[in-house]
């Protein structure tokens, strides 16, 4: 495999599954227990903000004790040792990429450990519970503090930067994502149209598997370190 100058890696919930973070659409996943319209849309927040705060407070607390797994660590090592540019675009809201040592990292769906004011749009790191009783430290508005997580129907973050990355990527790798949710599910076609080689690393074939030049299936903690090793040895 030739050396690459710009590797773009899209990650999804499957990357964090072996760290104990439930995925969304697998059997017993989050959307099997909650209706996303109630807890992950602006309409749901307007209708029942207490339920939405409970949902994210529970997830935030569950994220406190988790640790990066071998796949996160392999991606951080790739960024640190590969001669070309390596950028991770994650759909995940956990902080496992950061804890593993990735720096070139874009959270396109926001972060569970950040809060956003629905009124002045100020955002800040946040590890405690959120509730309606809180006033925004920036504008003082009460009741509008929400998780800084992109909900269905909202525009993901950093899309201009991501488009530029996909325009110049020569290798696009998709890891642990079902290829169900746009715009992320469209990134493989965008990268391929710009001449990138495309690879899927996933537990099982995703909905977009036929769009990839290559697909390697298995648990992320096995297939990701092996693929990183292959990239480093063949460069
Ligand atoms: N290793 C690798 N892949 C795995 C593993 C594992 N151990 N476990 C599960 N997977 C794969 C599944 O096969 C599936 O294809 O991870 C994928 C998880 O898919 P989803 O649960 O749909 O998660 P994701 O693709 O990240 O969802 C995208 O949808 O709900 C919204 O905003 C939310 O960011 C999320 C977005």
PDB file of C-alpha atoms and ligand atoms in Angstrom:
ATOM      1  CA  UNK A   1       0.000   0.000   0.000  1.00  0.00           C
ATOM      2  CA  UNK A   2       1.601   3.353  -1.028  1.00  0.00           C
ATOM      3  CA  UNK A   3       2.251   6.096   1.575  1.00  0.00           C
ATOM      4  CA  UNK A   4      -0.745   8.410   2.080  1.00  0.00           C
ATOM      5  CA  UNK A   5      -0.545  12.142   2.622  1.00  0.00           C
ATOM      6  CA  UNK A   6      -4.008  12.731   4.137  1.00  0.00           C
ATOM      7  CA  UNK A   7      -5.812   9.973   6.019  1.00  0.00           C
ATOM      8  CA  UNK A   8      -9.334  10.761   7.230  1.00  0.00           C
ATOM      9  CA  UNK A   9     -10.894   8.362   9.735  1.00  0.00           C
ATOM     10  CA  UNK A  10     -14.628   8.435  10.536  1.00  0.00           C
ATOM     11  CA  UNK A  11     -15.517   6.713  13.803  1.00  0.00           C
ATOM     12  CA  UNK A  12     -18.846   5.677  15.289  1.00  0.00           C
ATOM     13  CA  UNK A  13     -20.284   4.018  18.368  1.00  0.00           C
ATOM     14  CA  UNK A  14     -18.812   0.614  17.463  1.00  0.00           C
ATOM     15  CA  UNK A  15     -15.339   1.964  18.216  1.00  0.00           C
ATOM     16  CA  UNK A  16     -16.318   2.586  21.867  1.00  0.00           C
ATOM     17  CA  UNK A  17     -18.444  -0.562  22.269  1.00  0.00           C
ATOM     18  CA  UNK A  18     -15.565  -2.595  23.728  1.00  0.00           C
ATOM     19  CA  UNK A  19     -14.956   0.199  26.239  1.00  0.00           C
ATOM     20  CA  UNK A  20     -18.435  -0.500  27.608  1.00  0.00           C
ATOM     21  CA  UNK A  21     -20.335   2.280  25.808  1.00  0.00           C
ATOM     22  CA  UNK A  22     -23.607   0.980  24.311  1.00  0.00           C
ATOM     23  CA  UNK A  23     -24.116   1.520  20.580  1.00  0.00           C
ATOM     24  CA  UNK A  24     -27.362   2.881  19.167  1.00  0.00           C
ATOM     25  CA  UNK A  25     -28.706   0.386  16.624  1.00  0.00           C
ATOM     26  CA  UNK A  26     -27.268  -2.926  17.686  1.00  0.00           C
ATOM     27  CA  UNK A  27     -29.551  -5.377  19.504  1.00  0.00           C
ATOM     28  CA  UNK A  28     -30.311  -3.883  22.925  1.00  0.00           C
ATOM     29  CA  UNK A  29     -28.796  -0.569  21.832  1.00  0.00           C
ATOM     30  CA  UNK A  30     -29.812   2.886  23.056  1.00  0.00           C
ATOM     31  CA  UNK A  31     -32.562   3.369  20.439  1.00  0.00           C
ATOM     32  CA  UNK A  32     -34.072   0.038  21.484  1.00  0.00           C
ATOM     33  CA  UNK A  33     -34.639   1.567  24.927  1.00  0.00           C
ATOM     34  CA  UNK A  34     -35.424   5.187  24.089  1.00  0.00           C
ATOM     35  CA  UNK A  35     -37.298   6.820  21.219  1.00  0.00           C
ATOM     36  CA  UNK A  36     -34.718   9.207  19.737  1.00  0.00           C
ATOM     37  CA  UNK A  37     -37.529  11.713  19.049  1.00  0.00           C
ATOM     38  CA  UNK A  38     -38.094  12.074  22.801  1.00  0.00           C
ATOM     39  CA  UNK A  39     -34.474  12.489  23.894  1.00  0.00           C
ATOM     40  CA  UNK A  40     -32.337  13.530  20.899  1.00  0.00           C
ATOM     41  CA  UNK A  41     -34.309  16.247  19.054  1.00  0.00           C
ATOM     42  CA  UNK A  42     -34.910  19.963  19.774  1.00  0.00           C
ATOM     43  CA  UNK A  43     -38.660  19.174  19.745  1.00  0.00           C
ATOM     44  CA  UNK A  44     -38.152  16.499  22.409  1.00  0.00           C
ATOM     45  CA  UNK A  45     -36.201  18.954  24.562  1.00  0.00           C
ATOM     46  CA  UNK A  46     -38.900  21.598  24.201  1.00  0.00           C
ATOM     47  CA  UNK A  47     -41.632  19.083  25.044  1.00  0.00           C
ATOM     48  CA  UNK A  48     -39.977  17.356  28.017  1.00  0.00           C
ATOM     49  CA  UNK A  49     -36.615  18.883  29.017  1.00  0.00           C
ATOM     50  CA  UNK A  50     -36.580  16.932  32.302  1.00  0.00           C
ATOM     51  CA  UNK A  51     -36.586  13.606  30.399  1.00  0.00           C
ATOM     52  CA  UNK A  52     -33.800  14.819  28.084  1.00  0.00           C
ATOM     53  CA  UNK A  53     -31.696  15.957  31.061  1.00  0.00           C
ATOM     54  CA  UNK A  54     -32.258  12.604  32.781  1.00  0.00           C
ATOM     55  CA  UNK A  55     -31.203  10.757  29.596  1.00  0.00           C
ATOM     56  CA  UNK A  56     -27.965  12.686  29.172  1.00  0.00           C
ATOM     57  CA  UNK A  57     -27.191  12.856  32.919  1.00  0.00           C
ATOM     58  CA  UNK A  58     -27.425   9.048  32.985  1.00  0.00           C
ATOM     59  CA  UNK A  59     -25.190   8.731  29.903  1.00  0.00           C
ATOM     60  CA  UNK A  60     -22.698  11.333  31.218  1.00  0.00           C
ATOM     61  CA  UNK A  61     -22.378   9.456  34.521  1.00  0.00           C
ATOM     62  CA  UNK A  62     -21.951   6.154  32.649  1.00  0.00           C
ATOM     63  CA  UNK A  63     -19.144   7.720  30.584  1.00  0.00           C
ATOM     64  CA  UNK A  64     -17.167   8.726  33.682  1.00  0.00           C
ATOM     65  CA  UNK A  65     -15.559   5.337  34.390  1.00  0.00           C
ATOM     66  CA  UNK A  66     -14.825   4.223  30.815  1.00  0.00           C
ATOM     67  CA  UNK A  67     -11.358   3.881  29.290  1.00  0.00           C
ATOM     68  CA  UNK A  68     -10.045   3.942  25.708  1.00  0.00           C
ATOM     69  CA  UNK A  69      -9.615   0.498  24.144  1.00  0.00           C
ATOM     70  CA  UNK A  70      -6.880  -0.894  21.865  1.00  0.00           C
ATOM     71  CA  UNK A  71      -8.597   0.601  18.814  1.00  0.00           C
ATOM     72  CA  UNK A  72      -8.547   4.169  20.203  1.00  0.00           C
ATOM     73  CA  UNK A  73      -4.907   3.712  21.203  1.00  0.00           C
ATOM     74  CA  UNK A  74      -3.957   2.390  17.746  1.00  0.00           C
ATOM     75  CA  UNK A  75      -5.528   5.451  16.066  1.00  0.00           C
ATOM     76  CA  UNK A  76      -3.626   7.790  18.400  1.00  0.00           C
ATOM     77  CA  UNK A  77      -0.391   5.910  17.586  1.00  0.00           C
ATOM     78  CA  UNK A  78      -1.119   6.215  13.854  1.00  0.00           C
ATOM     79  CA  UNK A  79      -1.500  10.000  14.215  1.00  0.00           C
ATOM     80  CA  UNK A  80       1.723  10.243  16.193  1.00  0.00           C
ATOM     81  CA  UNK A  81       3.921   8.008  14.024  1.00  0.00           C
ATOM     82  CA  UNK A  82       2.531   8.083  10.478  1.00  0.00           C
ATOM     83  CA  UNK A  83       4.415  10.560   8.218  1.00  0.00           C
ATOM     84  CA  UNK A  84       1.228  11.841   6.533  1.00  0.00           C
ATOM     85  CA  UNK A  85      -1.672  13.821   8.076  1.00  0.00           C
ATOM     86  CA  UNK A  86      -4.116  11.703  10.136  1.00  0.00           C
ATOM     87  CA  UNK A  87      -7.453  13.263  11.208  1.00  0.00           C
ATOM     88  CA  UNK A  88     -10.228  11.555  13.152  1.00  0.00           C
ATOM     89  CA  UNK A  89     -13.789  12.753  12.538  1.00  0.00           C
ATOM     90  CA  UNK A  90     -15.896  11.162  15.246  1.00  0.00           C
ATOM     91  CA  UNK A  91     -19.654  10.850  15.579  1.00  0.00           C
ATOM     92  CA  UNK A  92     -19.077   9.799  19.172  1.00  0.00           C
ATOM     93  CA  UNK A  93     -19.682  12.203  22.036  1.00  0.00           C
ATOM     94  CA  UNK A  94     -17.412  10.373  24.485  1.00  0.00           C
ATOM     95  CA  UNK A  95     -13.870  11.580  25.301  1.00  0.00           C
ATOM     96  CA  UNK A  96     -12.085   8.295  24.545  1.00  0.00           C
ATOM     97  CA  UNK A  97     -10.144   9.532  21.494  1.00  0.00           C
ATOM     98  CA  UNK A  98      -8.706  12.394  23.575  1.00  0.00           C
ATOM     99  CA  UNK A  99      -7.873  10.066  26.476  1.00  0.00           C
ATOM    100  CA  UNK A 100      -6.079   7.738  24.033  1.00  0.00           C
ATOM    101  CA  UNK A 101      -3.926  10.650  22.806  1.00  0.00           C
ATOM    102  CA  UNK A 102      -5.579  11.708  19.529  1.00  0.00           C
ATOM    103  CA  UNK A 103      -5.220  15.465  18.920  1.00  0.00           C
ATOM    104  CA  UNK A 104      -6.252  15.876  15.273  1.00  0.00           C
ATOM    105  CA  UNK A 105      -9.878  15.223  16.236  1.00  0.00           C
ATOM    106  CA  UNK A 106     -13.257  16.647  15.181  1.00  0.00           C
ATOM    107  CA  UNK A 107     -16.411  15.943  17.225  1.00  0.00           C
ATOM    108  CA  UNK A 108     -19.075  16.396  14.538  1.00  0.00           C
ATOM    109  CA  UNK A 109     -21.911  15.410  16.914  1.00  0.00           C
ATOM    110  CA  UNK A 110     -20.633  17.412  19.897  1.00  0.00           C
ATOM    111  CA  UNK A 111     -19.436  16.154  23.281  1.00  0.00           C
ATOM    112  CA  UNK A 112     -21.233  14.657  26.299  1.00  0.00           C
ATOM    113  CA  UNK A 113     -18.795  16.504  28.620  1.00  0.00           C
ATOM    114  CA  UNK A 114     -19.793  19.929  27.291  1.00  0.00           C
ATOM    115  CA  UNK A 115     -22.853  22.142  27.811  1.00  0.00           C
ATOM    116  CA  UNK A 116     -24.482  24.677  25.491  1.00  0.00           C
ATOM    117  CA  UNK A 117     -26.818  27.584  26.326  1.00  0.00           C
ATOM    118  CA  UNK A 118     -29.893  27.376  24.090  1.00  0.00           C
ATOM    119  CA  UNK A 119     -30.214  31.159  24.373  1.00  0.00           C
ATOM    120  CA  UNK A 120     -26.759  32.685  23.775  1.00  0.00           C
ATOM    121  CA  UNK A 121     -25.144  29.498  22.286  1.00  0.00           C
ATOM    122  CA  UNK A 122     -22.162  29.810  24.676  1.00  0.00           C
ATOM    123  CA  UNK A 123     -20.555  26.375  25.213  1.00  0.00           C
ATOM    124  CA  UNK A 124     -18.269  25.153  27.978  1.00  0.00           C
ATOM    125  CA  UNK A 125     -16.815  21.968  29.452  1.00  0.00           C
ATOM    126  CA  UNK A 126     -19.371  20.297  31.746  1.00  0.00           C
ATOM    127  CA  UNK A 127     -19.087  17.094  33.827  1.00  0.00           C
ATOM    128  CA  UNK A 128     -21.923  17.571  36.362  1.00  0.00           C
ATOM    129  CA  UNK A 129     -25.637  16.914  35.862  1.00  0.00           C
ATOM    130  CA  UNK A 130     -27.593  19.456  33.826  1.00  0.00           C
ATOM    131  CA  UNK A 131     -31.082  20.611  34.863  1.00  0.00           C
ATOM    132  CA  UNK A 132     -33.692  23.292  34.296  1.00  0.00           C
ATOM    133  CA  UNK A 133     -32.590  25.037  37.504  1.00  0.00           C
ATOM    134  CA  UNK A 134     -29.282  26.086  35.963  1.00  0.00           C
ATOM    135  CA  UNK A 135     -28.658  29.592  34.654  1.00  0.00           C
ATOM    136  CA  UNK A 136     -26.162  30.133  31.813  1.00  0.00           C
ATOM    137  CA  UNK A 137     -22.904  31.478  33.327  1.00  0.00           C
ATOM    138  CA  UNK A 138     -22.523  33.704  30.239  1.00  0.00           C
ATOM    139  CA  UNK A 139     -25.954  35.281  29.669  1.00  0.00           C
ATOM    140  CA  UNK A 140     -27.793  34.360  32.882  1.00  0.00           C
ATOM    141  CA  UNK A 141     -30.713  32.750  30.981  1.00  0.00           C
ATOM    142  CA  UNK A 142     -32.288  30.030  33.175  1.00  0.00           C
ATOM    143  CA  UNK A 143     -33.603  26.696  31.882  1.00  0.00           C
ATOM    144  CA  UNK A 144     -31.798  26.687  28.554  1.00  0.00           C
ATOM    145  CA  UNK A 145     -28.613  24.825  29.473  1.00  0.00           C
ATOM    146  CA  UNK A 146     -28.454  21.617  27.362  1.00  0.00           C
ATOM    147  CA  UNK A 147     -25.858  18.987  26.495  1.00  0.00           C
ATOM    148  CA  UNK A 148     -23.567  20.225  23.710  1.00  0.00           C
ATOM    149  CA  UNK A 149     -24.640  17.250  21.579  1.00  0.00           C
ATOM    150  CA  UNK A 150     -25.960  17.600  18.007  1.00  0.00           C
ATOM    151  CA  UNK A 151     -29.541  16.312  17.887  1.00  0.00           C
ATOM    152  CA  UNK A 152     -31.435  14.876  14.939  1.00  0.00           C
ATOM    153  CA  UNK A 153     -32.509  17.720  12.666  1.00  0.00           C
ATOM    154  CA  UNK A 154     -29.590  19.920  13.771  1.00  0.00           C
ATOM    155  CA  UNK A 155     -26.548  20.668  11.619  1.00  0.00           C
ATOM    156  CA  UNK A 156     -23.460  18.690  12.715  1.00  0.00           C
ATOM    157  CA  UNK A 157     -20.430  20.756  13.722  1.00  0.00           C
ATOM    158  CA  UNK A 158     -17.332  21.584  11.611  1.00  0.00           C
ATOM    159  CA  UNK A 159     -18.888  20.535   8.287  1.00  0.00           C
ATOM    160  CA  UNK A 160     -16.809  23.039   6.261  1.00  0.00           C
ATOM    161  CA  UNK A 161     -13.570  21.705   7.741  1.00  0.00           C
ATOM    162  CA  UNK A 162     -14.741  18.112   7.157  1.00  0.00           C
ATOM    163  CA  UNK A 163     -15.606  18.866   3.513  1.00  0.00           C
ATOM    164  CA  UNK A 164     -12.092  20.232   2.975  1.00  0.00           C
ATOM    165  CA  UNK A 165     -10.583  17.114   4.523  1.00  0.00           C
ATOM    166  CA  UNK A 166     -12.688  14.820   2.325  1.00  0.00           C
ATOM    167  CA  UNK A 167     -11.697  16.842  -0.749  1.00  0.00           C
ATOM    168  CA  UNK A 168      -8.003  16.126  -0.164  1.00  0.00           C
ATOM    169  CA  UNK A 169      -8.104  12.704   1.526  1.00  0.00           C
ATOM    170  CA  UNK A 170      -6.236   9.910  -0.244  1.00  0.00           C
ATOM    171  CA  UNK A 171      -7.308   7.315   2.325  1.00  0.00           C
ATOM    172  CA  UNK A 172     -10.739   7.274   4.032  1.00  0.00           C
ATOM    173  CA  UNK A 173     -11.336   4.727   6.801  1.00  0.00           C
ATOM    174  CA  UNK A 174     -14.755   4.200   8.419  1.00  0.00           C
ATOM    175  CA  UNK A 175     -14.748   2.433  11.780  1.00  0.00           C
ATOM    176  CA  UNK A 176     -17.648   1.208  13.936  1.00  0.00           C
ATOM    177  CA  UNK A 177     -20.509   2.999  12.249  1.00  0.00           C
ATOM    178  CA  UNK A 178     -23.678   1.563  10.703  1.00  0.00           C
ATOM    179  CA  UNK A 179     -23.738   4.046   7.835  1.00  0.00           C
ATOM    180  CA  UNK A 180     -27.297   4.961   8.832  1.00  0.00           C
ATOM    181  CA  UNK A 181     -27.034   8.640   9.657  1.00  0.00           C
ATOM    182  CA  UNK A 182     -26.242  11.467   7.253  1.00  0.00           C
ATOM    183  CA  UNK A 183     -24.191  13.491   6.570  1.00  0.00           C
ATOM    184  CA  UNK A 184     -21.566  11.079   8.028  1.00  0.00           C
ATOM    185  CA  UNK A 185     -22.913   8.163   5.977  1.00  0.00           C
ATOM    186  CA  UNK A 186     -22.219  10.173   2.818  1.00  0.00           C
ATOM    187  CA  UNK A 187     -18.540  10.824   3.578  1.00  0.00           C
ATOM    188  CA  UNK A 188     -17.326   7.605   1.898  1.00  0.00           C
ATOM    189  CA  UNK A 189     -18.904   8.607  -1.446  1.00  0.00           C
ATOM    190  CA  UNK A 190     -17.457  12.132  -1.125  1.00  0.00           C
ATOM    191  CA  UNK A 191     -13.952  10.806  -0.412  1.00  0.00           C
ATOM    192  CA  UNK A 192     -14.166   8.232  -3.211  1.00  0.00           C
ATOM    193  CA  UNK A 193     -15.325  10.900  -5.674  1.00  0.00           C
ATOM    194  CA  UNK A 194     -12.159  12.817  -4.801  1.00  0.00           C
ATOM    195  CA  UNK A 195      -9.999   9.780  -5.532  1.00  0.00           C
ATOM    196  CA  UNK A 196      -9.466   8.424  -2.022  1.00  0.00           C
ATOM    197  CA  UNK A 197      -9.055   4.732  -1.303  1.00  0.00           C
ATOM    198  CA  UNK A 198     -11.889   3.740   1.057  1.00  0.00           C
ATOM    199  CA  UNK A 199     -11.809   1.069   3.763  1.00  0.00           C
ATOM    200  CA  UNK A 200     -14.505  -0.107   6.230  1.00  0.00           C
ATOM    201  CA  UNK A 201     -13.434  -1.636   9.558  1.00  0.00           C
ATOM    202  CA  UNK A 202     -16.572  -2.829  11.338  1.00  0.00           C
ATOM    203  CA  UNK A 203     -17.940  -5.730  13.385  1.00  0.00           C
ATOM    204  CA  UNK A 204     -20.242  -6.626  10.511  1.00  0.00           C
ATOM    205  CA  UNK A 205     -20.983  -5.161   7.047  1.00  0.00           C
ATOM    206  CA  UNK A 206     -22.540  -1.689   7.413  1.00  0.00           C
ATOM    207  CA  UNK A 207     -25.404  -0.409   5.253  1.00  0.00           C
ATOM    208  CA  UNK A 208     -22.805   1.299   3.062  1.00  0.00           C
ATOM    209  CA  UNK A 209     -20.354  -1.589   2.771  1.00  0.00           C
ATOM    210  CA  UNK A 210     -20.632  -1.845  -1.044  1.00  0.00           C
ATOM    211  CA  UNK A 211     -19.343   1.743  -1.327  1.00  0.00           C
ATOM    212  CA  UNK A 212     -15.917   0.781   0.056  1.00  0.00           C
ATOM    213  CA  UNK A 213     -12.862  -0.491  -1.873  1.00  0.00           C
ATOM    214  CA  UNK A 214     -12.059  -2.810   1.014  1.00  0.00           C
ATOM    215  CA  UNK A 215     -13.939  -4.057   4.105  1.00  0.00           C
ATOM    216  CA  UNK A 216     -12.461  -5.913   7.070  1.00  0.00           C
ATOM    217  CA  UNK A 217     -14.960  -7.222   9.613  1.00  0.00           C
ATOM    218  CA  UNK A 218     -14.341  -8.066  13.246  1.00  0.00           C
ATOM    219  CA  UNK A 219     -14.181  -6.372  16.670  1.00  0.00           C
ATOM    220  CA  UNK A 220     -12.487  -2.955  16.540  1.00  0.00           C
ATOM    221  CA  UNK A 221      -9.928  -3.928  19.177  1.00  0.00           C
ATOM    222  CA  UNK A 222      -8.673  -6.599  16.749  1.00  0.00           C
ATOM    223  CA  UNK A 223      -9.137  -5.171  13.234  1.00  0.00           C
ATOM    224  CA  UNK A 224      -8.074  -1.570  13.963  1.00  0.00           C
ATOM    225  CA  UNK A 225      -4.645  -2.275  15.531  1.00  0.00           C
ATOM    226  CA  UNK A 226      -3.964  -4.807  12.749  1.00  0.00           C
ATOM    227  CA  UNK A 227      -4.852  -2.279  10.045  1.00  0.00           C
ATOM    228  CA  UNK A 228      -2.750   0.444  11.703  1.00  0.00           C
ATOM    229  CA  UNK A 229       0.176  -1.990  11.855  1.00  0.00           C
ATOM    230  CA  UNK A 230      -0.274  -2.714   8.128  1.00  0.00           C
ATOM    231  CA  UNK A 231      -0.292   1.036   7.316  1.00  0.00           C
ATOM    232  CA  UNK A 232       2.821   1.693   9.380  1.00  0.00           C
ATOM    233  CA  UNK A 233       4.732  -1.310   7.987  1.00  0.00           C
ATOM    234  CA  UNK A 234       3.848  -0.593   4.357  1.00  0.00           C
ATOM    235  CA  UNK A 235       4.759   3.036   4.436  1.00  0.00           C
TER     236      UNK A 235
HETATM  237  N1  LIG B   1     -16.216  -3.336  16.824  1.00  0.00           N
HETATM  238  C1  LIG B   1     -16.480  -2.761  15.626  1.00  0.00           C
HETATM  239  N2  LIG B   1     -17.722  -2.386  15.226  1.00  0.00           N
HETATM  240  C2  LIG B   1     -18.725  -2.604  16.097  1.00  0.00           C
HETATM  241  C3  LIG B   1     -18.538  -3.204  17.366  1.00  0.00           C
HETATM  242  C4  LIG B   1     -17.211  -3.579  17.711  1.00  0.00           C
HETATM  243  N3  LIG B   1     -16.925  -4.145  18.893  1.00  0.00           N
HETATM  244  N4  LIG B   1     -19.750  -3.282  17.985  1.00  0.00           N
HETATM  245  C5  LIG B   1     -20.647  -2.770  17.137  1.00  0.00           C
HETATM  246  N5  LIG B   1     -20.043  -2.362  15.994  1.00  0.00           N
HETATM  247  C6  LIG B   1     -20.650  -1.743  14.822  1.00  0.00           C
HETATM  248  C7  LIG B   1     -22.036  -2.253  14.497  1.00  0.00           C
HETATM  249  O1  LIG B   1     -21.948  -3.365  13.605  1.00  0.00           O
HETATM  250  C8  LIG B   1     -22.666  -1.042  13.809  1.00  0.00           C
HETATM  251  O2  LIG B   1     -22.416  -1.080  12.401  1.00  0.00           O
HETATM  252  O3  LIG B   1     -20.803  -0.370  15.116  1.00  0.00           O
HETATM  253  C9  LIG B   1     -21.933   0.153  14.414  1.00  0.00           C
HETATM  254  C10 LIG B   1     -22.780   0.949  15.402  1.00  0.00           C
HETATM  255  O4  LIG B   1     -23.827   1.537  14.672  1.00  0.00           O
HETATM  256  P1  LIG B   1     -24.808   2.553  15.406  1.00  0.00           P
HETATM  257  O5  LIG B   1     -25.249   1.975  16.701  1.00  0.00           O
HETATM  258  O6  LIG B   1     -25.819   2.982  14.386  1.00  0.00           O
HETATM  259  O7  LIG B   1     -23.865   3.791  15.790  1.00  0.00           O
HETATM  260  P2  LIG B   1     -23.378   4.957  14.835  1.00  0.00           P
HETATM  261  O8  LIG B   1     -23.187   4.458  13.431  1.00  0.00           O
HETATM  262  O9  LIG B   1     -22.215   5.591  15.497  1.00  0.00           O
HETATM  263  O10 LIG B   1     -24.620   5.980  14.863  1.00  0.00           O
HETATM  264  C11 LIG B   1     -24.437   7.198  14.160  1.00  0.00           C
HETATM  265  O11 LIG B   1     -26.565   8.008  14.991  1.00  0.00           O
HETATM  266  O12 LIG B   1     -27.923   7.928  16.811  1.00  0.00           O
HETATM  267  C12 LIG B   1     -27.091   8.751  16.101  1.00  0.00           C
HETATM  268  O13 LIG B   1     -25.830  10.577  16.852  1.00  0.00           O
HETATM  269  C13 LIG B   1     -25.937   9.189  16.960  1.00  0.00           C
HETATM  270  O14 LIG B   1     -23.596   9.365  16.377  1.00  0.00           O
HETATM  271  C14 LIG B   1     -24.729   8.513  16.324  1.00  0.00           C
HETATM  272  C15 LIG B   1     -25.175   8.301  14.891  1.00  0.00           C
END
